Amino acid sequence: MDSYVKGSIIHLLGSLSSLLFPTLFSFHLSDPQSTVKSLFLSNTLLFLTNLVSIYFIYSDNLKKRYWNGTLGFLFGIVLFYFIGIIYGAPLFSEWDRTFQWALLMSNSVLFRTSFALGFDPLLWMDFYSQTFNKLGSNKDVSISFPAIGSVVGCWFGAIPIPLDWDRPWQKWPVSCAFGCWLGLCLGTIATLLFNLLRSNSKRS
Amino acid sequence: MKLISNDLIKISVNLCIFFIGLWIFFEGMFLSQSNASSSLFQSEVTQDVEANSTHFTSSFQSNFIPLDTNRSNSTFDRMVFVLVDAFRSDFLFKEKNEMKFISSLLNEGKAFGFVAEAVAPTVTLPRIKALTCGGIPNFMDLLFNFNSEALKEDNWIFSLRKKGKRIHFFGDDTWIKLYPGQFDRFEGVSSFFVADTVEVDNNVTRHIKGEFDLWNSFVEKKERRVEEEGKEKEELQHPWDALILHYLGLDHIGHLEGPNSPLMPGKQREIDGILRDLFQKIGELDEKTKGKTLLVFCSDHGMNELGNHGGSSLGETSAVLVLASPHFNDKSKRSSSPLKVAQVDAVPTICSLLGISIPIQSLGRIIPSFFESIFGEEDYLKILWNNSQQQSRVLKSRGKDNLSLNRLFNEAQRSHEKYLNQRESKDYRDAIKNYNRFMEEIQDEWTQSSSQDSFALWFGIILLFISTIGFLSLLCTKLLEETPIKSLSHENVIKKDLLLLFMITPFTFMIWNGFCNQTEQNSPVCSSSLGFKSFIFLLVFASLVIARRDIEVVLAKSRSWKGSIRWDSLIVCTCIFLYFAGLLGSSTIEEEHQTFYFITTTLLLVQSWKDFRGKSKDLSSLLYSISLLFISKVMRSWNQTGNKWLGGPDIHKWLLKEENQFFCGVLFIFSSLFVLSLGLVSPNSIQSSLKRKTFKMLSFLASFGIVLYKMGLFPHVETAQFVYFCIFTMILVLLSLPKGENWISRIELYLITFSQLFLLLHKVPNAFLIVGFWVQTFLISLLNQKNEFWRSILTLRWMGYSSFFILGNSNGISTIDISGAYTGLSSYNEFVVGSLVAIIGLSGPLFFFLYGIQMNNNSQGNAIKSISMIFGFRSVVILIFSLFIATHRHHLFIWSVFSPKYIYEIAFTLFDVIQSLFLLLLIKR
C-alpha cells in the first residue's frame, strides 16, 4: 500500500474518532464546561493522529518538520483566535470556547501545512492560492484537501448560529466545530480517493 | 456618449417596469385590505342601525334579541377611559410594581386586570383603531401612523354618539384627527415632542378636576330643579358620558431612556395617583347620581427592552387592560398570573358593559370569565348572544359562511331559548358552552383569513421578473465588457424582434383577459385603462427586446471567454447566494445583520489575502487589513440589533450607564474634535481663500454648537437650528465652487459636512461610530489602490449595508430612531421629520456611497457599471422577496416580520434610485 494512502487512512480514522467524541457527549452540550472538555478531548486525539499520519507522508527531515509543525500550530492558534473574534466571537468572555475552536482549526489546517511546507506563511498563501487551479502532487493534495475542507465546513457551520431554533449545538463554537470536522472528514476521504485513483492510473 | 445613452435607455425602461410591478404588488399586498373593509361598512351600517332599533320579541324566529339596557341593572351609564401609551403589562403585574393602588383594587376584587395582547404593528394609531373599532389593523396604518385621517369604520365612539351620549377627550391629538367632530370638549397634546415627559401629561391631568366639577354642578342643578318644580320635566343634557384620557409621557420616557429609566417608577406612580384620584371621584359621583361609572385603564402597546415599539416581541405586544368600578365586588380567588386576552376583546367588552351596539367590524369576543362574575345568568347569555350574532354577521359579510359554525350557533341559541322558557341550569351551561365554542372557532377563522389581491400579486411579480431579466442581462454585458466579441450576426435582429412580438402579444392578452373575466373583476389591474395596459405592454416588449439582444451578446462573449473561475470570485458568489437564501426565513430576516456581518468579514478577509499577496508581500498592508477587520468587529458590537439579542449587552448600553457617563462624554467630544479637525484640514483644496475660510469657520461653529447641544450645556431648539444653519451654509459654499475643478476631492468636503449632521442627529453614544466609518474608509483607501472595480464596489456596498445595522437599525420597525428626527424642530412638519428619519436610518449606507464615488474616481463607464450593479442586485432581492411573501401570505409572521422587511426593501430601492440619479448628475458635470 502506498504510504500516502496509509497516512490518509490514519488521518481519516483520527478525524472520524475526534468527531465521535463530542457526538457521543453531545447530550452535555447545553453545559458549557463539558463542551469545552469534549472539544479538548477531540483536539488532543486529532493532534496525536496528525502526528502519526503526517509521518507516513513526509518521512524525511523529521526533526525540523515536527518543529515547524509545532510552530505553525501555535501560530495558527493565535491566527484563528483572531479570526474567530472578527467573525463575532466575544473578545474575552467565553475565551475558552474560542480557544478550543482555534486549537481545532489550527490542528486541522496549519499544523500539517507548516509541517509540509515549513514555517513560512507567505509560502502557505501561495500554496493555497494555487490549489484551486492546479491540484498538485499527492503530497500537496493530502495537505490541501483536508485543510480546505475544514475551513469551508467551518464557514458553513456558522450559518445556523443566528437561527431561532434554540438548540444547544447552535451555540458558538459547536456548529462551527462540527462543520469543521465534517469538512475535515470529507477532505480526507477525497484525499484518499484521489490518492487511490492516481496510484491506480500510474500503475496501469 | 452613444453607448452611455443606450445603457440609460435600457436602465430607464427596466426601471419603469420594475416600479410598475412593485407598485402593483404593493397595492395587492397592502392596500386591498382597506378597500374591502370600508365597502363592508358602507353596506352594513344602515342595516345595523335598523336592526338595533328592533324591539325584543319573545320568539327566536326573528333571530334577534337586543341587549335591553333599561332592564339590566349591570350596565354602566358612564365611562372614564384612561389610555397610557406604551404601558407594558409587567409594569402592573410584576411582583414589585409601582402601581400600588391598582394592585390593591385588583386584590380587593374591585378591578379586573388582563394582559391584552396587541398585534403588530404596535404603534399608536393602529392600536387606537383596534381599541375602538376592534378590527385587525391594516398594515398600511403603520405608514400613515403620522398622518392620521378621519376614521370611517364603525367604532364605539360612533355607537355612543348614536345614543346621544357626550364624549370629552384630553390627550394625544391622534384621536382628534381620527374622530373629528365626535368630541364635545377636547384638548389635544402633540405626541411629537418626544423629549417632553412632564408637561405632556400635566396638560391632560389638569382637566380632570374640571370635568368632575361639571358633573357636580350638573347634579346640583338637577336637584335644584327637582326641588323647584317638584319633578323633573325635561331631561337635562349630561356634561359627559364618556371621558377619554390619553397619556403620552410614559411612551416618551421609553423612547428616550428605555423601560429601566430612572424616570419610569416616578411616572408609574404618577399614573397610579391619577387613577386613584379618578376612582375616588367616580365613587363620589356614583353616589350622588345613583349611577354607575366604569373606569377603564389600558395601554395601546408595550415596549421592548430598549423602550421602542412597533414590532411583535413579547414586550411590545403585551399591553394592559384593567376594568375597575366601585360596584365590582369579586370575591373569587385571584390567580397569580393575569388572564391573557386579545386587545380587540376590549371592544365588545366595553360595548356590552355600556349597553351599546358592538362595532360592525369588531373581531373580538367578550371576556367570559369577567362577565360571568359580574352579570346575572340571563344578562350574561344575552351579552354572549349579542356578541355571537355580531361575529356571525362579520363572518357572513366576509363571504365565509361556515356550516359547522352555523350549527354551533343555532345549537347555542336553542339552549338559550330553552333556558329562557324553563330556567334549567343545564341549558344555561349548554348555551354558554356552545356560545363560547362558537366564538373560539370564529376567532381561529379570523387568524386564518387574509384579503390580498392575488392576481395583482402575481401580475406584479411577472413584471418584476421581466425587469430583473433586463437588469441582469445588462449587468452581465457590463461584467464581460473587456471580453471581445467573436461573432455576432446582425442580420436577423429585426426578424427576431418581430417574432418575439408575435409570440408575446396573444399570450399576454390571453392571460390578462382570462384572469380578469374569471374571478377578480375588482382588482385594480383589471380596471385600469386601456392606455395604461398598452403602455405596460410596450414597456415589457421593449425590455424583452433589449434583454434578448443583451443575452445574445453575453452568450457570444462567454463562448470566447478564456479566463478561469477564480477562488475569490467563487467565494463572492457563494456569499451573494447565501444572502439571497437568507431572505427566505423569518429568523434570518430578523437577524439579517448577522448575515451581513458574516459576509462583510468574509469579503474583507478575501480582500486582505489578495492585497497581501498582490502587493508583493507588503507588511504594512497586512497591518492595515488587521486593523480594518478589528475596527469592524468593535463597531459592530456597538449596537445589538435584530430581535433575539436586542437586549443583550453592547457598548451603547455600557456607555449609557450612570458610572460611564464621563467616558461617554469624552468619546463624544473626541468624535466632534475628529470631525472638526477634518473640517479644518481638508478644505485646503478649495482655491478661493474666502470660501476656504468660510468653510473652516462654519465647521468650527457647527462643532461648537453640536457639543453645546448634545452635551446638555445648552440644549435648546435654537442651538440645533443654529447647527442646521451652519451645515446648510457649508453645503451652499460647496455648491458655489466653480464647476469641473477637482470635484472628486470635493466629495470629501460633503462627507465632512454630512459627519457634522450625523453628530447632531444620532444619539450621543453612537457618535463615535462616525470616527469608525472614517477610519474604515481611510484604511480601505490605503488598501485599495489597484484593486478591481467590481470587487471593491461590492465590498463597499456590503460595508454600507453592515453600517446600517451597526448604527442599531434592523428589519423591524421598532428600531427606527424617531426621537432624533425631532432635533431642532419647534413644530411638527411631516416632510422634515420624514426626511430626517430617513437620513438617520440610512446615514451608514449614505456615507459609504459618497465615499465610493470618491474612491472609484467615477468616470462615465464606471457610473453606468455601478448603476447596473445596484439595480441588478436590487431587482433580484425584490423579486425573490416578493415571490416569498406572495407564497407565504398566510404565514404567521407576515405582518410582524415580512411586511416591515418589505417596506425596508422599498425604502432601500428608493435610496438606490436617488444614488443612481446622483451618479448620473455627476457624469453630466
PDB file of C-alpha atoms in Angstrom, chain B residues 343-468:
ATOM      1  CA  GLN B 343     -56.560  43.573  22.657  1.00  0.00           C
ATOM      2  CA  VAL B 344     -59.581  43.686  20.348  1.00  0.00           C
ATOM      3  CA  ASP B 345     -61.580  41.863  23.022  1.00  0.00           C
ATOM      4  CA  ALA B 346     -61.744  45.154  24.872  1.00  0.00           C
ATOM      5  CA  VAL B 347     -64.190  46.489  22.284  1.00  0.00           C
ATOM      6  CA  PRO B 348     -67.124  44.079  22.713  1.00  0.00           C
ATOM      7  CA  THR B 349     -66.426  44.040  26.442  1.00  0.00           C
ATOM      8  CA  ILE B 350     -66.684  47.794  26.802  1.00  0.00           C
ATOM      9  CA  CYS B 351     -69.694  47.949  24.487  1.00  0.00           C
ATOM     10  CA  SER B 352     -71.537  45.260  26.419  1.00  0.00           C
ATOM     11  CA  LEU B 353     -70.768  46.971  29.696  1.00  0.00           C
ATOM     12  CA  LEU B 354     -72.074  50.264  28.412  1.00  0.00           C
ATOM     13  CA  GLY B 355     -75.010  48.629  26.688  1.00  0.00           C
ATOM     14  CA  ILE B 356     -74.250  49.928  23.237  1.00  0.00           C
ATOM     15  CA  SER B 357     -74.059  48.045  19.958  1.00  0.00           C
ATOM     16  CA  ILE B 358     -70.779  46.338  19.135  1.00  0.00           C
ATOM     17  CA  PRO B 359     -68.967  47.885  16.146  1.00  0.00           C
ATOM     18  CA  ILE B 360     -69.690  46.054  12.910  1.00  0.00           C
ATOM     19  CA  GLN B 361     -66.105  45.255  12.097  1.00  0.00           C
ATOM     20  CA  SER B 362     -65.168  44.125  15.581  1.00  0.00           C
ATOM     21  CA  LEU B 363     -63.415  40.780  15.685  1.00  0.00           C
ATOM     22  CA  GLY B 364     -63.011  40.462  19.423  1.00  0.00           C
ATOM     23  CA  ARG B 365     -65.004  38.409  21.862  1.00  0.00           C
ATOM     24  CA  ILE B 366     -66.209  39.413  25.283  1.00  0.00           C
ATOM     25  CA  ILE B 367     -64.073  38.213  28.162  1.00  0.00           C
ATOM     26  CA  PRO B 368     -66.184  35.297  29.501  1.00  0.00           C
ATOM     27  CA  SER B 369     -64.753  34.882  32.991  1.00  0.00           C
ATOM     28  CA  PHE B 370     -65.202  38.553  33.680  1.00  0.00           C
ATOM     29  CA  PHE B 371     -68.826  38.766  32.595  1.00  0.00           C
ATOM     30  CA  GLU B 372     -69.785  35.600  34.330  1.00  0.00           C
ATOM     31  CA  SER B 373     -68.667  37.034  37.630  1.00  0.00           C
ATOM     32  CA  ILE B 374     -70.465  40.375  37.407  1.00  0.00           C
ATOM     33  CA  PHE B 375     -73.616  39.681  35.400  1.00  0.00           C
ATOM     34  CA  GLY B 376     -76.674  37.617  36.137  1.00  0.00           C
ATOM     35  CA  GLU B 377     -77.307  34.481  34.143  1.00  0.00           C
ATOM     36  CA  GLU B 378     -79.865  35.962  31.812  1.00  0.00           C
ATOM     37  CA  ASP B 379     -77.874  39.082  31.084  1.00  0.00           C
ATOM     38  CA  TYR B 380     -74.745  37.127  30.546  1.00  0.00           C
ATOM     39  CA  LEU B 381     -76.455  34.940  27.971  1.00  0.00           C
ATOM     40  CA  LYS B 382     -77.838  37.985  26.225  1.00  0.00           C
ATOM     41  CA  ILE B 383     -74.430  39.561  26.009  1.00  0.00           C
ATOM     42  CA  LEU B 384     -72.973  36.347  24.691  1.00  0.00           C
ATOM     43  CA  TRP B 385     -75.724  36.092  22.132  1.00  0.00           C
ATOM     44  CA  ASN B 386     -75.262  39.670  21.063  1.00  0.00           C
ATOM     45  CA  ASN B 387     -71.563  39.175  20.565  1.00  0.00           C
ATOM     46  CA  SER B 388     -72.027  35.886  18.689  1.00  0.00           C
ATOM     47  CA  GLN B 389     -74.668  37.411  16.465  1.00  0.00           C
ATOM     48  CA  GLN B 390     -72.343  40.267  15.588  1.00  0.00           C
ATOM     49  CA  GLN B 391     -69.479  37.856  14.914  1.00  0.00           C
ATOM     50  CA  SER B 392     -71.530  35.676  12.632  1.00  0.00           C
ATOM     51  CA  ARG B 393     -72.586  38.769  10.699  1.00  0.00           C
ATOM     52  CA  VAL B 394     -68.941  39.684  10.160  1.00  0.00           C
ATOM     53  CA  LEU B 395     -68.320  36.135   9.040  1.00  0.00           C
ATOM     54  CA  LYS B 396     -71.152  36.331   6.510  1.00  0.00           C
ATOM     55  CA  SER B 397     -70.053  39.689   5.217  1.00  0.00           C
ATOM     56  CA  ARG B 398     -66.626  38.267   4.563  1.00  0.00           C
ATOM     57  CA  GLY B 399     -68.219  35.611   2.404  1.00  0.00           C
ATOM     58  CA  LYS B 400     -67.239  32.799   4.705  1.00  0.00           C
ATOM     59  CA  ASP B 401     -70.466  31.071   5.561  1.00  0.00           C
ATOM     60  CA  ASN B 402     -69.370  28.101   7.536  1.00  0.00           C
ATOM     61  CA  LEU B 403     -71.872  25.291   8.086  1.00  0.00           C
ATOM     62  CA  SER B 404     -70.388  23.818  11.223  1.00  0.00           C
ATOM     63  CA  LEU B 405     -70.116  27.247  12.782  1.00  0.00           C
ATOM     64  CA  ASN B 406     -73.731  27.979  11.929  1.00  0.00           C
ATOM     65  CA  ARG B 407     -74.803  24.730  13.501  1.00  0.00           C
ATOM     66  CA  LEU B 408     -72.913  25.569  16.657  1.00  0.00           C
ATOM     67  CA  PHE B 409     -74.562  28.953  16.828  1.00  0.00           C
ATOM     68  CA  ASN B 410     -78.014  27.509  16.282  1.00  0.00           C
ATOM     69  CA  GLU B 411     -77.449  24.921  18.962  1.00  0.00           C
ATOM     70  CA  ALA B 412     -76.415  27.614  21.391  1.00  0.00           C
ATOM     71  CA  GLN B 413     -79.495  29.621  20.504  1.00  0.00           C
ATOM     72  CA  ARG B 414     -81.712  26.610  21.080  1.00  0.00           C
ATOM     73  CA  SER B 415     -80.294  26.000  24.546  1.00  0.00           C
ATOM     74  CA  HIS B 416     -80.605  29.694  25.239  1.00  0.00           C
ATOM     75  CA  GLU B 417     -84.259  29.684  24.217  1.00  0.00           C
ATOM     76  CA  LYS B 418     -84.910  26.610  26.297  1.00  0.00           C
ATOM     77  CA  TYR B 419     -83.271  28.233  29.268  1.00  0.00           C
ATOM     78  CA  LEU B 420     -85.399  31.329  28.898  1.00  0.00           C
ATOM     79  CA  ASN B 421     -88.528  29.185  28.920  1.00  0.00           C
ATOM     80  CA  GLN B 422     -87.648  26.601  31.542  1.00  0.00           C
ATOM     81  CA  ARG B 423     -84.813  28.132  33.587  1.00  0.00           C
ATOM     82  CA  GLU B 424     -82.804  24.969  33.925  1.00  0.00           C
ATOM     83  CA  SER B 425     -79.179  25.315  34.771  1.00  0.00           C
ATOM     84  CA  LYS B 426     -78.261  22.538  32.362  1.00  0.00           C
ATOM     85  CA  ASP B 427     -79.482  24.573  29.415  1.00  0.00           C
ATOM     86  CA  TYR B 428     -77.681  27.580  30.762  1.00  0.00           C
ATOM     87  CA  ARG B 429     -74.418  25.694  30.867  1.00  0.00           C
ATOM     88  CA  ASP B 430     -75.028  24.237  27.406  1.00  0.00           C
ATOM     89  CA  ALA B 431     -75.769  27.608  25.928  1.00  0.00           C
ATOM     90  CA  ILE B 432     -72.653  29.119  27.449  1.00  0.00           C
ATOM     91  CA  LYS B 433     -70.517  26.237  26.346  1.00  0.00           C
ATOM     92  CA  ASN B 434     -71.775  26.461  22.770  1.00  0.00           C
ATOM     93  CA  TYR B 435     -71.552  30.218  22.541  1.00  0.00           C
ATOM     94  CA  ASN B 436     -68.003  30.113  23.789  1.00  0.00           C
ATOM     95  CA  ARG B 437     -67.050  27.345  21.412  1.00  0.00           C
ATOM     96  CA  PHE B 438     -68.615  29.256  18.557  1.00  0.00           C
ATOM     97  CA  MET B 439     -66.575  32.317  19.450  1.00  0.00           C
ATOM     98  CA  GLU B 440     -63.378  30.360  19.821  1.00  0.00           C
ATOM     99  CA  GLU B 441     -63.767  28.788  16.415  1.00  0.00           C
ATOM    100  CA  ILE B 442     -64.668  32.043  14.821  1.00  0.00           C
ATOM    101  CA  GLN B 443     -61.516  33.531  16.324  1.00  0.00           C
ATOM    102  CA  ASP B 444     -59.499  30.845  14.564  1.00  0.00           C
ATOM    103  CA  GLU B 445     -61.260  31.790  11.374  1.00  0.00           C
ATOM    104  CA  TRP B 446     -60.059  35.400  11.727  1.00  0.00           C
ATOM    105  CA  THR B 447     -56.453  34.441  12.190  1.00  0.00           C
ATOM    106  CA  GLN B 448     -56.527  32.392   9.011  1.00  0.00           C
ATOM    107  CA  SER B 449     -58.274  34.883   6.831  1.00  0.00           C
ATOM    108  CA  SER B 450     -56.477  37.321   4.644  1.00  0.00           C
ATOM    109  CA  SER B 451     -57.527  39.629   1.931  1.00  0.00           C
ATOM    110  CA  GLN B 452     -54.787  40.132  -0.561  1.00  0.00           C
ATOM    111  CA  ASP B 453     -55.460  40.580  -4.212  1.00  0.00           C
ATOM    112  CA  SER B 454     -53.627  37.531  -5.509  1.00  0.00           C
ATOM    113  CA  PHE B 455     -53.980  38.458  -9.160  1.00  0.00           C
ATOM    114  CA  ALA B 456     -52.228  41.763  -8.543  1.00  0.00           C
ATOM    115  CA  LEU B 457     -49.539  39.923  -6.602  1.00  0.00           C
ATOM    116  CA  TRP B 458     -48.718  37.587  -9.452  1.00  0.00           C
ATOM    117  CA  PHE B 459     -49.003  40.261 -12.103  1.00  0.00           C
ATOM    118  CA  GLY B 460     -46.583  42.415 -10.139  1.00  0.00           C
ATOM    119  CA  ILE B 461     -44.201  39.513  -9.796  1.00  0.00           C
ATOM    120  CA  ILE B 462     -44.240  38.862 -13.551  1.00  0.00           C
ATOM    121  CA  LEU B 463     -43.323  42.483 -14.195  1.00  0.00           C
ATOM    122  CA  LEU B 464     -40.612  42.336 -11.557  1.00  0.00           C
ATOM    123  CA  PHE B 465     -39.298  39.175 -13.178  1.00  0.00           C
ATOM    124  CA  ILE B 466     -39.105  40.810 -16.599  1.00  0.00           C
ATOM    125  CA  SER B 467     -37.263  43.811 -15.242  1.00  0.00           C
ATOM    126  CA  THR B 468     -34.908  41.530 -13.328  1.00  0.00           C
TER     127      THR B 468
END
